[in-house]
Short mmCIF file of C-alpha atoms and ligand atoms in Angstrom, two decimals:
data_model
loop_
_atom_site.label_atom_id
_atom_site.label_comp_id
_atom_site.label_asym_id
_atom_site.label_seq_id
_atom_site.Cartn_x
_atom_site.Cartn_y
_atom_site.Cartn_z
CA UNK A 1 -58.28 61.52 -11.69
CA UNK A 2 -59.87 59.39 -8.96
CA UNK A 3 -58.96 60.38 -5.56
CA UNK A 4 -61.14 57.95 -3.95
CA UNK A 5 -59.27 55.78 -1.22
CA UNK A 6 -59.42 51.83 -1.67
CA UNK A 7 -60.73 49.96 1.50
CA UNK A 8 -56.91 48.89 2.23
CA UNK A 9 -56.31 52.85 2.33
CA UNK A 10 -59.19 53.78 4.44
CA UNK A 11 -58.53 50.92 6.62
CA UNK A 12 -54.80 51.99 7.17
CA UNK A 13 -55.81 55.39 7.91
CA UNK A 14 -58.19 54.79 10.40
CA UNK A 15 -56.21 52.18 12.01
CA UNK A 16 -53.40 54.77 12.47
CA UNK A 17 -55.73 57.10 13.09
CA UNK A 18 -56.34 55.17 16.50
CA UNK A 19 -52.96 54.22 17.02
CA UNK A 20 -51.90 57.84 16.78
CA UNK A 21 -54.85 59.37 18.98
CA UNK A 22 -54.35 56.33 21.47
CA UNK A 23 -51.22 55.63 21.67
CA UNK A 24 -48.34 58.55 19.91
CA UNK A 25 -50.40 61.51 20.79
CA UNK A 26 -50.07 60.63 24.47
CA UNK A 27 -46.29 59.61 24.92
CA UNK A 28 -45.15 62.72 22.77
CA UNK A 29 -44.62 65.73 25.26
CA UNK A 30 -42.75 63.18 27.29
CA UNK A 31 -40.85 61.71 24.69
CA UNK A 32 -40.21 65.37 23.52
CA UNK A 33 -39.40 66.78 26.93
CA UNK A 34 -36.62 63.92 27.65
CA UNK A 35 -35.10 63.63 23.59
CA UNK A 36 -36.47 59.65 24.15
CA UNK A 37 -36.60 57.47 20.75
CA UNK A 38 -40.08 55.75 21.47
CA UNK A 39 -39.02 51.83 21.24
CA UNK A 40 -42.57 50.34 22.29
CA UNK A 41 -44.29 52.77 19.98
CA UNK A 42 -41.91 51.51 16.80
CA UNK A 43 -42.26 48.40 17.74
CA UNK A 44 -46.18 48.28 18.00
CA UNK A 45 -46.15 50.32 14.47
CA UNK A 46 -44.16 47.30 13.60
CA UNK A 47 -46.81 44.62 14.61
CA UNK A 48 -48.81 47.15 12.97
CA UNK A 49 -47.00 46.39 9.90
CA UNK A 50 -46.44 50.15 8.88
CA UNK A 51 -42.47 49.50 7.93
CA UNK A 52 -43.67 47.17 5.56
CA UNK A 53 -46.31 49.22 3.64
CA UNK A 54 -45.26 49.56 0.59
CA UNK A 55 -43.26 46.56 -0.12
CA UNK A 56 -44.18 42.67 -1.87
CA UNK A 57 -45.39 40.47 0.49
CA UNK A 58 -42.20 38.48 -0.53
CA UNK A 59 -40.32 40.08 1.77
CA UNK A 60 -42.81 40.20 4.17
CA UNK A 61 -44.18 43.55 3.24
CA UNK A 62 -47.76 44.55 3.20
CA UNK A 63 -47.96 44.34 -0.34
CA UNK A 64 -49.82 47.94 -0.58
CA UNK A 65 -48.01 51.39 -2.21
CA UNK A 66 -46.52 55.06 -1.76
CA UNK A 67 -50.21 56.37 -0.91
CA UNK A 68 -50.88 54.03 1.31
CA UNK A 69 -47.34 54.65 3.24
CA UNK A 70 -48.17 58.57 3.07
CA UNK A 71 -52.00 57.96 4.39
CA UNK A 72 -49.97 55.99 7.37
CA UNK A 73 -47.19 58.98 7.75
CA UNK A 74 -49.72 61.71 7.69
CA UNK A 75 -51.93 60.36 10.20
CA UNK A 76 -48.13 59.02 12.91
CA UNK A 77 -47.65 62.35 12.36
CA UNK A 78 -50.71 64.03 13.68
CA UNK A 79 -49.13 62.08 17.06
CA UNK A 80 -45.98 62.58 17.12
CA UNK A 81 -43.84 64.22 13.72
CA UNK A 82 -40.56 62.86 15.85
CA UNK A 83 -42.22 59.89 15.67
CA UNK A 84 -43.52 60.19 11.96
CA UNK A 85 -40.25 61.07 10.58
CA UNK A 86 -38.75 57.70 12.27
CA UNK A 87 -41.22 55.81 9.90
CA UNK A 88 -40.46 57.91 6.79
CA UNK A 89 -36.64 58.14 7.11
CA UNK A 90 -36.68 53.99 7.90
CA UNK A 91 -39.03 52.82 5.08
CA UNK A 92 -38.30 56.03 1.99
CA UNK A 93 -34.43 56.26 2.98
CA UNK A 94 -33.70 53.02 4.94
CA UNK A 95 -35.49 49.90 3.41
CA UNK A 96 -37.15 51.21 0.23
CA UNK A 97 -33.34 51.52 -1.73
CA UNK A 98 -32.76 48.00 -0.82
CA UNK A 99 -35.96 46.67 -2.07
CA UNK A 100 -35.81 48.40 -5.37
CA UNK A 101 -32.01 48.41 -6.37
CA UNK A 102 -30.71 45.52 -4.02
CA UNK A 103 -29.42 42.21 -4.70
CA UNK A 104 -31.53 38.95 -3.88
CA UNK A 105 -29.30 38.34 -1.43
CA UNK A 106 -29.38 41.81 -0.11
CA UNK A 107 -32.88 41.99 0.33
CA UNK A 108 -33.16 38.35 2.14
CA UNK A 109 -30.72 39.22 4.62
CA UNK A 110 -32.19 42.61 5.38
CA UNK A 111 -35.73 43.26 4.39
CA UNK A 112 -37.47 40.66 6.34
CA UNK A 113 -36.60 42.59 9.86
CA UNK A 114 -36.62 45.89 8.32
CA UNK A 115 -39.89 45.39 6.75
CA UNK A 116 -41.10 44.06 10.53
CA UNK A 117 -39.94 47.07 11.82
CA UNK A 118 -37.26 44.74 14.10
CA UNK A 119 -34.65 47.34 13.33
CA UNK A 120 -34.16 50.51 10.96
CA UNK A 121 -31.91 51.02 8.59
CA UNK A 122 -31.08 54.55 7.48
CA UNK A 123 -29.29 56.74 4.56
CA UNK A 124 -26.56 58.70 4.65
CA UNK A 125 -25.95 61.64 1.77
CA UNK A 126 -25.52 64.56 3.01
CA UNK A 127 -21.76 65.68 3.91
CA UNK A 128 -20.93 68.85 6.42
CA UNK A 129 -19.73 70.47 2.91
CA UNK A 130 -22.36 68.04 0.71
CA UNK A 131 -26.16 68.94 1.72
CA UNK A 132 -28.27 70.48 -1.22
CA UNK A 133 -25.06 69.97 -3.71
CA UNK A 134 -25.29 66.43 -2.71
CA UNK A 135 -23.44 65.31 -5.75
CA UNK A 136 -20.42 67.26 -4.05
CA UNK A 137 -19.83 64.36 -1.93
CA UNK A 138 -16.26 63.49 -0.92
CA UNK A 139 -16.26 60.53 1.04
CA UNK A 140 -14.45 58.16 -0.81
CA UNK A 141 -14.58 54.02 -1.21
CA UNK A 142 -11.73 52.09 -2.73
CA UNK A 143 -11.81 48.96 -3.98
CA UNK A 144 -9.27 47.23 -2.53
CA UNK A 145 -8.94 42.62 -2.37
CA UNK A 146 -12.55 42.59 -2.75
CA UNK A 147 -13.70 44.82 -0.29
CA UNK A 148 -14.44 48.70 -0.22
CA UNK A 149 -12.64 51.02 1.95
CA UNK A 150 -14.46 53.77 3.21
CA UNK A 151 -13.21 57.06 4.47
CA UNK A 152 -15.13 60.55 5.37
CA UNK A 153 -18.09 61.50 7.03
CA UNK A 154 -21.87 62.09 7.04
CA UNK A 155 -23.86 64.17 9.08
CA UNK A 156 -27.39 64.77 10.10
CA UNK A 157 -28.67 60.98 9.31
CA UNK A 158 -31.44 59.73 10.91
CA UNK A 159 -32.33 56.46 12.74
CA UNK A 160 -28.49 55.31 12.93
CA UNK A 161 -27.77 55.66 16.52
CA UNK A 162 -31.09 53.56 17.81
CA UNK A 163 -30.70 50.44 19.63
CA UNK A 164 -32.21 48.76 16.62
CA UNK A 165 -30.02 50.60 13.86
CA UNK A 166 -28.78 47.33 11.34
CA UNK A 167 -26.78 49.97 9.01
CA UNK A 168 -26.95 52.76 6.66
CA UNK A 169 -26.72 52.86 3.02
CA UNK A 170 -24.02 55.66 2.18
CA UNK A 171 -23.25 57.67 -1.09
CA UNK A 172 -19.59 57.37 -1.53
CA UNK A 173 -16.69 58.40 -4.79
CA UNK A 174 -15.66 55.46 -6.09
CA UNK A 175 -13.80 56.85 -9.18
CA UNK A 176 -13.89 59.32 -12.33
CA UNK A 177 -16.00 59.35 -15.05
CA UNK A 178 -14.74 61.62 -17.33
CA UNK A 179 -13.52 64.36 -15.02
CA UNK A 180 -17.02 63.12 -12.88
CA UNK A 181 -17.19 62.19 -9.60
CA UNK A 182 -18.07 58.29 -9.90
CA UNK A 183 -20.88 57.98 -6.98
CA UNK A 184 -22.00 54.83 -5.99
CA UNK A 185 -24.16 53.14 -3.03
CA UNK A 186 -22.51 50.93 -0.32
CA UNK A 187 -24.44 49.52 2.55
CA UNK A 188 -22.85 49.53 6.03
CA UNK A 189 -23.93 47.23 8.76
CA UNK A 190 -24.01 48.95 11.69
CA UNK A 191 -20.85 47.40 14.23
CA UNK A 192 -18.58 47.76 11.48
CA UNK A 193 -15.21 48.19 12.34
CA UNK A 194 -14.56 52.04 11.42
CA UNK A 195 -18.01 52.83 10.97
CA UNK A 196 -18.62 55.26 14.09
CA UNK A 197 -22.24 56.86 15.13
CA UNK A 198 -21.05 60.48 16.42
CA UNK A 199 -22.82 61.72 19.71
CA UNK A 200 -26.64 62.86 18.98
CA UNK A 201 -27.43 66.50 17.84
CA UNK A 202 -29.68 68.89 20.28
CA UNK A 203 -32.18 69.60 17.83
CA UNK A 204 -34.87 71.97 17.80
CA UNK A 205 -37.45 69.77 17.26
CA UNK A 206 -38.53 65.89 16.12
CA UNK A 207 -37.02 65.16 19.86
CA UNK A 208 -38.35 61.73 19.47
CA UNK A 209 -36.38 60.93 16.42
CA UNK A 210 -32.76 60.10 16.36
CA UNK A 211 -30.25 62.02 14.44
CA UNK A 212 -26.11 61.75 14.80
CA UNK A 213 -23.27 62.30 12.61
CA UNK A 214 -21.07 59.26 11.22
CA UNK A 215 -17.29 58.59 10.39
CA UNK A 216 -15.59 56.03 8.40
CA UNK A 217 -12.15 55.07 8.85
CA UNK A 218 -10.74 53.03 7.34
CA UNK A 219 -13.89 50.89 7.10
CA UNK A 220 -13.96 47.90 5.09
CA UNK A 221 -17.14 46.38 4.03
CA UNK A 222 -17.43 43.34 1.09
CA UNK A 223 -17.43 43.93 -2.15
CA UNK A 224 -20.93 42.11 -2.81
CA UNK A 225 -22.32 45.30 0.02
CA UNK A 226 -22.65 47.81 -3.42
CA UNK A 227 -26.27 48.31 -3.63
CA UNK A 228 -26.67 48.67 -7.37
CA UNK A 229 -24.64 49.19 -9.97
CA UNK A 230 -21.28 51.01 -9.14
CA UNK A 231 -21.65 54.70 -10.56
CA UNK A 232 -25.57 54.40 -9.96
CA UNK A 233 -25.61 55.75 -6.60
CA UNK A 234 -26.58 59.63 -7.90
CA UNK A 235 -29.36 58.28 -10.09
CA UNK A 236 -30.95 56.01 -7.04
CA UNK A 237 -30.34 58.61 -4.42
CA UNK A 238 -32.42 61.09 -6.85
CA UNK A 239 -35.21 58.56 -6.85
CA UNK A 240 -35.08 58.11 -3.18
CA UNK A 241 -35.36 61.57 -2.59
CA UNK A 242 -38.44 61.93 -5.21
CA UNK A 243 -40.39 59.34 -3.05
CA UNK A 244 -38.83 60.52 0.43
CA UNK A 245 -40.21 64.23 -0.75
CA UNK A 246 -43.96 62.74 -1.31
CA UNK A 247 -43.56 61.58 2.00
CA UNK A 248 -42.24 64.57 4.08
CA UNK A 249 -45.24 66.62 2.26
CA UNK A 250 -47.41 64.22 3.79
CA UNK A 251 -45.97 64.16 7.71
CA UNK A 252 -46.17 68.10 6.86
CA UNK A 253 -50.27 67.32 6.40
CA UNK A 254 -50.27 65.23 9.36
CA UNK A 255 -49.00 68.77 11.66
CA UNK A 256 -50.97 71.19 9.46
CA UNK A 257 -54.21 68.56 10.39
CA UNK A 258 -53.15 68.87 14.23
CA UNK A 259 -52.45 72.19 14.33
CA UNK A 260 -56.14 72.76 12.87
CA UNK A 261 -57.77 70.12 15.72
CA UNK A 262 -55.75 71.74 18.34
CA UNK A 263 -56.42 75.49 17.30
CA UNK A 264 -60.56 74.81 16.86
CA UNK A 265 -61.15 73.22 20.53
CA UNK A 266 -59.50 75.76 21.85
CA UNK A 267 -60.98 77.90 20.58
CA UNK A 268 -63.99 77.08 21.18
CA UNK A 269 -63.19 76.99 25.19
CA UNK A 270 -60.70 80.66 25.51
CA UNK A 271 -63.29 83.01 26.64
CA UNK A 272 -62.32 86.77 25.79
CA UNK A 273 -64.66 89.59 26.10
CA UNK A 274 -67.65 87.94 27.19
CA UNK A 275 -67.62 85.24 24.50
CA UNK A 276 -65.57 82.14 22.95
CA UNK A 277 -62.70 83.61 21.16
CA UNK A 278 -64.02 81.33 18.13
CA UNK A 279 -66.21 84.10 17.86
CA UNK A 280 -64.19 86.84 17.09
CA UNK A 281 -63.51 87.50 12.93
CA UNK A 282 -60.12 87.44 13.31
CA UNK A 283 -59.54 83.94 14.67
CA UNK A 284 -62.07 82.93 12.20
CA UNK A 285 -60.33 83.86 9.53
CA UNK A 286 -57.08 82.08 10.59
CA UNK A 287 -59.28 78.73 11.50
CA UNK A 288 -60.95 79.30 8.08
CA UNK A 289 -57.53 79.28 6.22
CA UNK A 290 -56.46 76.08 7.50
CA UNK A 291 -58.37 73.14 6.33
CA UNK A 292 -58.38 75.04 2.76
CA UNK A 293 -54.35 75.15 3.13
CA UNK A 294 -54.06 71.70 4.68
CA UNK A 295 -56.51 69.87 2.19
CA UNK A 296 -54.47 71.68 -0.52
CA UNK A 297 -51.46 69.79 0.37
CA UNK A 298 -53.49 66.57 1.26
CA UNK A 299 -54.79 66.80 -2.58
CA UNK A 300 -50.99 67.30 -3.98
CA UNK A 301 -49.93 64.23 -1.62
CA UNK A 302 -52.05 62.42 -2.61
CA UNK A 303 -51.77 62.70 -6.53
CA UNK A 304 -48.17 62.90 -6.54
CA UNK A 305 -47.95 59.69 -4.46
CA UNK A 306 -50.07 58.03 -6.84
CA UNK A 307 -47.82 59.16 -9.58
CA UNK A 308 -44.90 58.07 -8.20
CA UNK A 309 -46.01 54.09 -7.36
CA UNK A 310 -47.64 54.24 -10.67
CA UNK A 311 -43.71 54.81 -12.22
CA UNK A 312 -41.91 52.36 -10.21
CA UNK A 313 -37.72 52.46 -10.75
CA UNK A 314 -38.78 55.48 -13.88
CA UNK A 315 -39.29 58.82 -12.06
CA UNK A 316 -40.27 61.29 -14.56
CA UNK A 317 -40.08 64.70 -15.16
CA UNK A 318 -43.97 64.80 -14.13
CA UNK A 319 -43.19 62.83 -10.84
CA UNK A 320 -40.36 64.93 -10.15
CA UNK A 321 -42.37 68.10 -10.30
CA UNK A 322 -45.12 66.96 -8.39
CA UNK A 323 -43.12 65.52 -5.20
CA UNK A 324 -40.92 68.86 -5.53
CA UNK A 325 -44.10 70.77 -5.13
CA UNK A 326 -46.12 68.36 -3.21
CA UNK A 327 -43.17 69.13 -0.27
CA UNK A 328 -42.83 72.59 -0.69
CA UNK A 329 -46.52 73.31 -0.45
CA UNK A 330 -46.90 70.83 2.68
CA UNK A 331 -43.94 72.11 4.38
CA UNK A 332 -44.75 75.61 3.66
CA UNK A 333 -48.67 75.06 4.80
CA UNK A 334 -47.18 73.16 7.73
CA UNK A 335 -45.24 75.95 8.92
CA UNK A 336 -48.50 78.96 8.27
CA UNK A 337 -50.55 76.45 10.39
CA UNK A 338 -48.31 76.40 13.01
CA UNK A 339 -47.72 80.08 13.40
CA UNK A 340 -51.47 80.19 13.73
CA UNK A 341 -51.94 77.92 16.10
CA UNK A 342 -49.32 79.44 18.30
CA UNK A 343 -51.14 83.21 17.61
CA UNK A 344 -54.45 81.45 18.57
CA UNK A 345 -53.69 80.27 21.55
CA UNK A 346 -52.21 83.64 22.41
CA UNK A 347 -49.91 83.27 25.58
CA UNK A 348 -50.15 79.61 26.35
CA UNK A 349 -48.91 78.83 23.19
CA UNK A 350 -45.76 80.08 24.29
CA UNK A 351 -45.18 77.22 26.61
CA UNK A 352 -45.32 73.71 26.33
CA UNK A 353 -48.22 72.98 28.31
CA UNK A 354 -50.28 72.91 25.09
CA UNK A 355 -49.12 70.88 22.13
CA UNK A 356 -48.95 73.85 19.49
CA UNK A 357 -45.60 75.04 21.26
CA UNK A 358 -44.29 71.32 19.77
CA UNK A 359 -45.71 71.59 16.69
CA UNK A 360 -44.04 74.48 16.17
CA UNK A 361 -40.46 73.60 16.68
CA UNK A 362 -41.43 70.95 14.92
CA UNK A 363 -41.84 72.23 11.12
CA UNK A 364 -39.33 74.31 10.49
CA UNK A 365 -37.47 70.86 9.27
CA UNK A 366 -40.06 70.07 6.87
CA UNK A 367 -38.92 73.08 4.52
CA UNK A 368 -35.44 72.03 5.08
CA UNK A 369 -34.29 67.97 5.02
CA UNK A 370 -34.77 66.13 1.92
CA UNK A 371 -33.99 69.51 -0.04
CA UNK A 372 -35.05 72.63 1.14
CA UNK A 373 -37.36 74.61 0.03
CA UNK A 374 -34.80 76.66 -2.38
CA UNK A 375 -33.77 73.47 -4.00
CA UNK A 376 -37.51 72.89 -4.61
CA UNK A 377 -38.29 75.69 -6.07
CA UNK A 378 -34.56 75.60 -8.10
CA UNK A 379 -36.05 71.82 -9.48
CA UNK A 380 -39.44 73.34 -10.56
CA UNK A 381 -37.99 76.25 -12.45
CA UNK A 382 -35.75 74.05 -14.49
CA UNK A 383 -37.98 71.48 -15.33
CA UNK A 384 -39.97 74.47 -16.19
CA UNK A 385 -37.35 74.55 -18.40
CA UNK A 386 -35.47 77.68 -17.27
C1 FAD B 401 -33.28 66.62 11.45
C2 FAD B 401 -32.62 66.32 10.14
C3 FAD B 401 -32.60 65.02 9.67
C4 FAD B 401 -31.93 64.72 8.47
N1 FAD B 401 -31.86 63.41 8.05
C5 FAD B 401 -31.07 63.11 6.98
C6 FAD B 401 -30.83 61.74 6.62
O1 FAD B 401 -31.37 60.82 7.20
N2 FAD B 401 -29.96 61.48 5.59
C7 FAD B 401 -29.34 62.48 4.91
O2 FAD B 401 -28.55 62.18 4.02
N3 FAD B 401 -29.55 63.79 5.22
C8 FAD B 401 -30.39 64.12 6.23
N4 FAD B 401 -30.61 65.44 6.58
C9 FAD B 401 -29.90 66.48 5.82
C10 FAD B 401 -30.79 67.38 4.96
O3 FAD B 401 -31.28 66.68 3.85
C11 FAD B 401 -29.95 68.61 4.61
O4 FAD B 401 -29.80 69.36 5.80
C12 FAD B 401 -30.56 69.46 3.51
O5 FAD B 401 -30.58 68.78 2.28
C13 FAD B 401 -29.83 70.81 3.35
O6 FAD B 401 -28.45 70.64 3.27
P1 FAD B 401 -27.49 71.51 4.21
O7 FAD B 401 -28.00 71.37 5.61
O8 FAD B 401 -26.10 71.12 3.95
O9 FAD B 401 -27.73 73.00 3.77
P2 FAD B 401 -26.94 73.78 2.59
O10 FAD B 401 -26.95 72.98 1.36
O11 FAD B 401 -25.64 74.25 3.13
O12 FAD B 401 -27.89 75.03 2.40
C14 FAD B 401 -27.86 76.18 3.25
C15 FAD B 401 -28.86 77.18 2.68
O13 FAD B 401 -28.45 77.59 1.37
C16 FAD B 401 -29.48 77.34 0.44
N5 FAD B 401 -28.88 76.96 -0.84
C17 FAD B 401 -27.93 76.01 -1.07
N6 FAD B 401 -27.63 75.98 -2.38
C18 FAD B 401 -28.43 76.89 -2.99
C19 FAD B 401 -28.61 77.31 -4.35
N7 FAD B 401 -27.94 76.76 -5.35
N8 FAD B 401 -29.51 78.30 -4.60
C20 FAD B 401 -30.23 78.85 -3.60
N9 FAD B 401 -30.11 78.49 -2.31
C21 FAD B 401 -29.22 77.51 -2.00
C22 FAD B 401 -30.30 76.20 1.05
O14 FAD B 401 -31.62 76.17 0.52
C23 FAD B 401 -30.27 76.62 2.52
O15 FAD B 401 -31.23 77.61 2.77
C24 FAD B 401 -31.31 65.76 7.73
C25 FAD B 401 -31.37 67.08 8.19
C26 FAD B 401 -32.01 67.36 9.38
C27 FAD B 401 -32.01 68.79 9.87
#
């Protein structure tokens, strides 16, 4: 298979590449310290035209694919993961559902600004007692003198609190099938009247990313606001996740990759014992196992993202496997390198003076949103055919 980047790709990187070193990389301890969303530095990414990566030109998209989105996320990331997660969530969860299962109309009233990065739009699954059983959903949507009536909740959704939030596509029971919970998509502007954005989480990490809980009461949207067809929404959220996994594996690169610059310089400059610590074996050995880990994961992310824009709307089995373990790698070498930064930078990596402190709050999420690392492993084994 040919791994070789097109000049779009290695354009894309190294123009994030820049943006990241010059402009995320800087404003991140700050925007971490305070919990700030970064508004100049989404809306630069969207003059950049990052939000529109992977989408037709139509719509005023970029007209590339899922690599070259993942090349862009990897290298946000190495900046800012708070800030790389606000692209993923906003173009995998937010916009990329509307451009592949909307209506016309749909997608001409919300793409263009979306795809601009003007505002985000984000996705709401999982439930407080629906997260990795996300078919266990209960909120509910009636169809009642053509509208749909929405009651229940979501939780832990990203980019719907912002100042720029337009709505959120949400997984709701519209009926039975046969003793089966019928689960379609509905999209919810934001302003709605019984649409409410709960008060933001205290997170761990990704401080520069937004995150709240939402209610619906009694919220009526239009009939014509289904995104699909009804009872689809199970099938579309599984292919949103398949793409959304690719991606999180690749913002998991982007850390490992920082973790690995920050660890060498220093180091090369902590002195122990008369010499650079860089030359002692045993911080060797952990540098040595990290460009090996992190090009690993690099080498899944990229196949599997190839895979999956080569199978449009038809995610196989293949796909399925390879952004399952394309995410559970990442996150997993994500996590390693970030332990080992910390250990190299003994002491000082202990406080946030040094970026590796960040880093590591920052992981632990990758082996946990978009299905954790359990449900990976669970997807592998029975396509495995256990
Ligand atoms: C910062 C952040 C942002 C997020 N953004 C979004 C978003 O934008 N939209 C959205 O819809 N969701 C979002 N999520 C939710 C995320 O996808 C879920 O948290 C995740 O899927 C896990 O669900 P849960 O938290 O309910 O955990 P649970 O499903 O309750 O799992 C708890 C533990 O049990 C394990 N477990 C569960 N079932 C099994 C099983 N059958 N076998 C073995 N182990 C099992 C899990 O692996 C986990 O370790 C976000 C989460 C976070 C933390």
């Amino acid at each position: 298979m040919d791994f070789e980047l097109t000049n779009e790709q290695r354009a894309i990187r190294e123009t994030c590449r820049d943006f990241a070193r010059e402009v995320v990389a800087p404003a991140a301890e700050e925007l971490d310290r305070h919990h700030k969303f970064g508004y100049d530095i989404i809306r630069q990414m969207g003059e950049l035209g990052l939000f529109g990566l992977p989408f037709a030109e139509q719509y005023g998209g970029a007209g590339g694919d899922h690599l070259s989105l993942c090349i862009a996320i990897e290298e946000i990331s190495r900046g800012d993961a708070g800030v790389g997660i606000t692209l993923e969530a906003a173009v995998c969860l937010g916009a990329a559902p509307i451009y592949e299962f909307g209506t016309r109309e749909q997608k001409e009233r919300w793409l263009p600004d979306l795809l601009a990065g003007r505002t985000l739009w984000s996705f709401g699954l999982t439930e407080p007692e629906a997260g990795s059983d996300a078919g266990a959903t209960k909120t509910r949507a009636e169809a009642r003198n053509g509208s749909w009536v929405i009651n229940g909740a979501k939780q832990f959704i990203t980019n719907c609190g912002t100042d720029i939030s337009a709505g959120v596509t949400i997984t709701a029971v519209t009926g039975k099938n046969g003793g089966e919970s019928e689960i379609s998509a509905i999209l919810v502007p934001s302003g709605t009247h019984g649409y409410h954005v709960l008060e933001s989480y205290r997170k761990l990490g990704w401080h520069s990313s937004d995150t709240h809980p939402l209610s619906f009461e009694d919220c009526e949207v239009p009939a014509e606001n289904l995104l699909g067809p009804r009872g689809g929404g199970y099938r579309q959220f599984l292919h949103t996740l398949t793409g959304g996994r690719i991606a999180i594996g690749a913002l998991s690169v982007g850390v490992a990759q920082a973790c690995l610059d920050a660890s060498l310089s220093y180091a090369k400059e902590r002195r122990s014992f008369g010499v650079p610590i860089s030359k002692h074996q045993a911080i060797q050995f952990k540098l040595a196992d990290k460009p090996m880990d992190t090009e690993l994961a690099r080498t899944i992310e990229y196949r599997a993202a190839q895979a999956y824009a080569h199978g449009g709307q038809e995610t196989t089995d293949e796909v399925r496997m390879l952004a399952a373990m394309c995410k559970l790698y990442a996150s997993e070498a994500s996590k390693r390198a970030a332990d080992n930064a910390v250990q190299i930078h003994g002491g000082y990596g202990f406080m946030e003076d040094y970026p590796v402190a960040r880093y590591w709050r920052d992981v632990k999420v990758n082996e946990i949103g978009e299905g954790t690392s359990e449900v990976q492993r669970m997807l592998i084994a029975r396509l495995l055919g256990t």
